Amino acid sequence: MLDILVTLDTGTKVNIEIQLNNAHNMIKRSLYYWGRLYTSQLQKGMPYSSLRKTITINLLNFVMFLKYEAFHTIGILWNQQQQKVLSDDIEVHIVELPKLMQQWRNEQVNPWEDSFVRWLLLLPANEDEQLTQTLEDIAMNQDPILQKAMNKWERMSQDSSFRQAYEAREKALMDEAAKYAHARKEGIEEGKIQLIRGMSKNGMLIEDIAKFTNLRIEEIRNILQV
């Protein structure tokens, strides 16, 4: 996880979070951080009118909305009866990077024409040589700001202290992902054990439990004996 806090010239507060693993709490987490950032603007004695629009942007390295194709989702505060925005002070953006990468590979999005797409694709570009080359071509031919960003990244990556910090961060993120995957696997296994014990308690035969769970009869017996 990486957080960046930005204040725009208009006073709008923006919190950008990069999330690698799906902890299945993203919406509540985003609303929590939005609420903290929004209320932190108000000091003692200040009027509510001093509160400024607050935006949270969640860049996810996993798919959150499986049933929807769009890689970018925006949540707002909506007045259902009047069918209009109740307040534009809250804005929650969710960007699913795996969807974006797949749409780029399928040529459903065009970074040459869409600056939003090209800047987002810069995040996973190091994982795809073709994408890196495409972005370099765009930077060289039509986007000087992107060129500046890529040049700065290149200079920083050549600095030994930055490279060590970056590699340490990469290792920490990989360790976090591995820890999450292990915890999830253990959770699934524990859930299966409880299911097996529950089926046995309800009178299901060991043979039927084995068929249902795709485990050997000997494994079922070992679980029930613990």
Short mmCIF file of C-alpha atoms in Angstrom, two decimals:
data_model
loop_
_atom_site.label_atom_id
_atom_site.label_comp_id
_atom_site.label_asym_id
_atom_site.label_seq_id
_atom_site.Cartn_x
_atom_site.Cartn_y
_atom_site.Cartn_z
CA MET A 1 0.00 0.00 0.00
CA LEU A 2 1.18 3.51 -0.84
CA ASP A 3 -0.58 6.77 0.07
CA ILE A 4 -0.11 10.19 -1.50
CA LEU A 5 -1.90 13.30 -0.22
CA VAL A 6 -2.32 16.28 -2.54
CA THR A 7 -3.98 19.69 -2.17
CA LEU A 8 -5.05 21.28 -5.46
CA ASP A 9 -4.97 25.03 -6.17
CA THR A 10 -8.74 25.08 -5.60
CA GLY A 11 -8.28 23.72 -2.07
CA THR A 12 -9.62 20.29 -3.01
CA LYS A 13 -7.99 17.49 -1.03
CA VAL A 14 -6.96 14.35 -2.92
CA ASN A 15 -5.80 11.08 -1.37
CA ILE A 16 -4.25 8.55 -3.76
CA GLU A 17 -3.81 4.98 -2.56
CA ILE A 18 -2.18 2.09 -4.40
CA GLN A 19 -3.49 -1.24 -3.14
CA LEU A 20 -1.89 -4.53 -4.19
CA ASN A 21 -4.05 -7.11 -2.43
CA ASN A 22 -7.79 -7.49 -2.10
CA ALA A 23 -8.63 -7.48 1.61
CA HIS A 24 -12.34 -7.33 0.67
CA ASN A 25 -12.86 -4.08 2.58
CA MET A 26 -11.94 -1.53 -0.07
CA ILE A 27 -15.17 0.50 -0.08
CA LYS A 28 -15.35 0.91 3.69
CA ARG A 29 -11.61 1.55 3.85
CA SER A 30 -11.88 4.27 1.20
CA LEU A 31 -14.84 5.91 2.95
CA TYR A 32 -12.96 5.81 6.26
CA TYR A 33 -9.93 7.60 4.84
CA TRP A 34 -12.17 10.02 2.98
CA GLY A 35 -13.94 10.85 6.27
CA ARG A 36 -10.66 11.35 8.13
CA LEU A 37 -9.29 13.65 5.46
CA TYR A 38 -12.54 15.62 5.18
CA THR A 39 -12.99 16.20 8.92
CA SER A 40 -9.29 16.98 9.48
CA GLN A 41 -9.79 20.25 7.56
CA LEU A 42 -12.06 21.67 10.27
CA GLN A 43 -10.22 23.18 13.21
CA LYS A 44 -11.88 24.47 16.38
CA GLY A 45 -13.97 27.58 15.73
CA MET A 46 -13.96 27.20 11.93
CA PRO A 47 -17.29 27.28 10.04
CA TYR A 48 -18.49 24.23 8.09
CA SER A 49 -18.30 26.33 4.94
CA SER A 50 -14.50 26.06 5.13
CA LEU A 51 -14.68 22.34 4.31
CA ARG A 52 -13.36 21.62 0.82
CA LYS A 53 -14.15 18.89 -1.66
CA THR A 54 -12.29 15.67 -0.85
CA ILE A 55 -11.43 12.97 -3.38
CA THR A 56 -10.03 9.51 -2.78
CA ILE A 57 -8.44 7.66 -5.69
CA ASN A 58 -7.85 3.94 -5.25
CA LEU A 59 -5.46 2.35 -7.75
CA LEU A 60 -6.01 -1.39 -7.40
CA ASN A 61 -3.78 -4.18 -8.61
CA PHE A 62 -6.75 -6.56 -8.56
CA VAL A 63 -10.24 -6.76 -10.04
CA MET A 64 -12.93 -5.54 -7.66
CA PHE A 65 -16.10 -5.42 -9.77
CA LEU A 66 -16.13 -8.73 -11.63
CA LYS A 67 -19.45 -8.12 -13.40
CA TYR A 68 -18.48 -4.76 -14.89
CA GLU A 69 -16.10 -4.12 -17.76
CA ALA A 70 -15.22 -0.50 -16.95
CA PHE A 71 -11.80 -0.11 -15.30
CA HIS A 72 -12.68 3.29 -13.77
CA THR A 73 -15.60 3.67 -11.35
CA ILE A 74 -16.66 6.91 -9.63
CA GLY A 75 -18.78 7.02 -6.48
CA ILE A 76 -20.62 10.18 -5.39
CA LEU A 77 -23.23 11.25 -2.83
CA TRP A 78 -26.55 10.92 -4.64
CA ASN A 79 -30.05 12.22 -3.77
CA GLN A 80 -32.21 9.29 -4.82
CA GLN A 81 -35.57 11.07 -4.64
CA GLN A 82 -34.51 14.19 -6.55
CA GLN A 83 -32.17 12.27 -8.87
CA LYS A 84 -29.31 14.70 -8.49
CA VAL A 85 -26.03 15.07 -6.64
CA LEU A 86 -26.62 15.87 -2.96
CA SER A 87 -23.10 17.26 -2.51
CA ASP A 88 -20.01 17.17 -4.68
CA ASP A 89 -17.75 17.28 -1.61
CA ILE A 90 -17.33 13.50 -1.75
CA GLU A 91 -15.84 11.65 -4.69
CA VAL A 92 -14.43 8.12 -4.61
CA HIS A 93 -12.53 6.79 -7.63
CA ILE A 94 -11.68 3.13 -8.11
CA VAL A 95 -9.27 2.17 -10.89
CA GLU A 96 -8.78 -1.55 -11.57
CA LEU A 97 -5.38 -1.81 -13.27
CA PRO A 98 -5.72 -5.47 -14.41
CA LYS A 99 -8.84 -4.51 -16.38
CA LEU A 100 -7.02 -1.58 -17.95
CA MET A 101 -4.07 -3.76 -18.95
CA GLN A 102 -6.39 -6.33 -20.52
CA GLN A 103 -8.28 -3.64 -22.42
CA TRP A 104 -4.99 -2.22 -23.68
CA ARG A 105 -3.92 -5.67 -24.90
CA ASN A 106 -7.32 -6.06 -26.60
CA GLU A 107 -6.91 -2.59 -28.18
CA GLN A 108 -10.06 -1.35 -26.43
CA VAL A 109 -8.21 1.70 -25.09
CA ASN A 110 -5.71 3.87 -26.91
CA PRO A 111 -2.97 5.61 -24.90
CA TRP A 112 -2.08 7.69 -27.97
CA GLU A 113 -5.49 9.38 -27.82
CA ASP A 114 -6.36 9.22 -24.12
CA SER A 115 -3.96 10.95 -21.70
CA PHE A 116 -5.77 9.48 -18.67
CA VAL A 117 -5.18 5.97 -20.00
CA ARG A 118 -1.52 6.59 -20.83
CA TRP A 119 -0.66 7.95 -17.37
CA LEU A 120 -2.40 5.03 -15.68
CA LEU A 121 -0.59 2.56 -17.94
CA LEU A 122 2.68 4.06 -16.76
CA LEU A 123 2.15 2.30 -13.40
CA PRO A 124 2.33 -1.32 -14.67
CA ALA A 125 4.57 -0.48 -17.66
CA ASN A 126 7.65 -2.10 -16.11
CA GLU A 127 5.90 -5.48 -16.42
CA ASP A 128 5.45 -5.25 -20.21
CA GLU A 129 8.21 -4.31 -22.67
CA GLN A 130 5.76 -3.55 -25.48
CA LEU A 131 3.82 -1.17 -23.26
CA THR A 132 7.02 0.53 -22.13
CA GLN A 133 8.05 1.04 -25.75
CA THR A 134 4.61 2.41 -26.65
CA LEU A 135 4.72 4.94 -23.82
CA GLU A 136 8.26 5.97 -24.77
CA ASP A 137 7.08 6.58 -28.35
CA ILE A 138 4.13 8.66 -27.11
CA ALA A 139 6.38 10.64 -24.77
CA MET A 140 8.87 11.37 -27.53
CA ASN A 141 6.31 12.34 -30.16
CA GLN A 142 3.43 14.08 -28.41
CA ASP A 143 3.59 14.26 -24.61
CA PRO A 144 6.53 16.29 -23.22
CA ILE A 145 5.22 16.04 -19.64
CA LEU A 146 5.19 12.26 -19.87
CA GLN A 147 8.70 12.44 -21.35
CA LYS A 148 9.83 14.52 -18.38
CA ALA A 149 8.35 12.02 -15.92
CA MET A 150 9.97 9.05 -17.65
CA ASN A 151 13.34 10.82 -17.83
CA LYS A 152 13.16 11.63 -14.13
CA TRP A 153 12.31 8.03 -13.31
CA GLU A 154 15.27 6.87 -15.42
CA ARG A 155 17.63 9.21 -13.57
CA MET A 156 16.29 8.15 -10.20
CA SER A 157 16.61 4.46 -11.07
CA GLN A 158 20.31 4.99 -11.80
CA ASP A 159 20.88 6.37 -8.31
CA SER A 160 22.13 3.55 -6.09
CA SER A 161 20.43 4.77 -2.90
CA PHE A 162 17.09 5.17 -4.69
CA ARG A 163 17.48 1.76 -6.34
CA GLN A 164 18.17 0.13 -2.98
CA ALA A 165 15.14 1.82 -1.45
CA TYR A 166 13.00 0.82 -4.43
CA GLU A 167 14.19 -2.80 -4.27
CA ALA A 168 13.54 -2.90 -0.52
CA ARG A 169 10.05 -1.56 -1.13
CA GLU A 170 9.47 -4.15 -3.89
CA LYS A 171 10.58 -6.92 -1.53
CA ALA A 172 8.29 -5.64 1.22
CA LEU A 173 5.36 -5.59 -1.20
CA MET A 174 6.14 -9.10 -2.42
CA ASP A 175 6.40 -10.32 1.18
CA GLU A 176 3.06 -8.69 1.95
CA ALA A 177 1.46 -10.37 -1.07
CA ALA A 178 2.91 -13.76 -0.09
CA LYS A 179 1.73 -13.33 3.50
CA TYR A 180 -1.76 -12.43 2.28
CA ALA A 181 -1.89 -15.44 -0.07
CA HIS A 182 -0.74 -17.76 2.73
CA ALA A 183 -3.31 -16.36 5.16
CA ARG A 184 -6.04 -16.74 2.55
CA LYS A 185 -5.03 -20.35 1.87
CA GLU A 186 -5.03 -21.13 5.58
CA GLY A 187 -8.45 -19.51 5.88
CA ILE A 188 -9.84 -21.65 3.06
CA GLU A 189 -8.34 -24.82 4.56
CA GLU A 190 -9.75 -23.99 8.00
CA GLY A 191 -13.13 -23.34 6.40
CA LYS A 192 -13.03 -26.74 4.67
CA ILE A 193 -12.15 -28.47 7.96
CA GLN A 194 -15.12 -26.85 9.70
CA LEU A 195 -17.36 -27.83 6.78
CA ILE A 196 -16.23 -31.48 6.99
CA ARG A 197 -16.85 -31.60 10.73
CA GLY A 198 -20.25 -30.01 10.27
CA MET A 199 -21.28 -32.52 7.59
CA SER A 200 -20.15 -35.41 9.79
CA LYS A 201 -22.04 -33.99 12.77
CA ASN A 202 -25.18 -33.84 10.63
CA GLY A 203 -24.89 -37.53 9.83
CA MET A 204 -23.29 -37.48 6.38
CA LEU A 205 -21.28 -40.60 5.58
CA ILE A 206 -17.50 -40.28 5.25
CA GLU A 207 -17.69 -41.61 1.69
CA ASP A 208 -20.15 -38.86 0.72
CA ILE A 209 -18.05 -36.18 2.44
CA ALA A 210 -15.01 -37.37 0.47
CA LYS A 211 -16.91 -37.05 -2.82
CA PHE A 212 -18.22 -33.60 -1.90
CA THR A 213 -14.83 -32.20 -0.85
CA ASN A 214 -12.62 -34.08 -3.36
CA LEU A 215 -10.53 -35.47 -0.49
CA ARG A 216 -9.51 -39.05 0.23
CA ILE A 217 -11.45 -41.02 2.84
CA GLU A 218 -8.25 -41.34 4.90
CA GLU A 219 -7.85 -37.53 4.94
CA ILE A 220 -11.46 -37.13 6.10
CA ARG A 221 -10.90 -39.60 8.94
CA ASN A 222 -7.74 -37.77 10.03
CA ILE A 223 -9.61 -34.45 10.16
CA LEU A 224 -12.47 -35.92 12.18
CA GLN A 225 -10.08 -37.51 14.67
CA VAL A 226 -8.33 -34.22 15.53
#
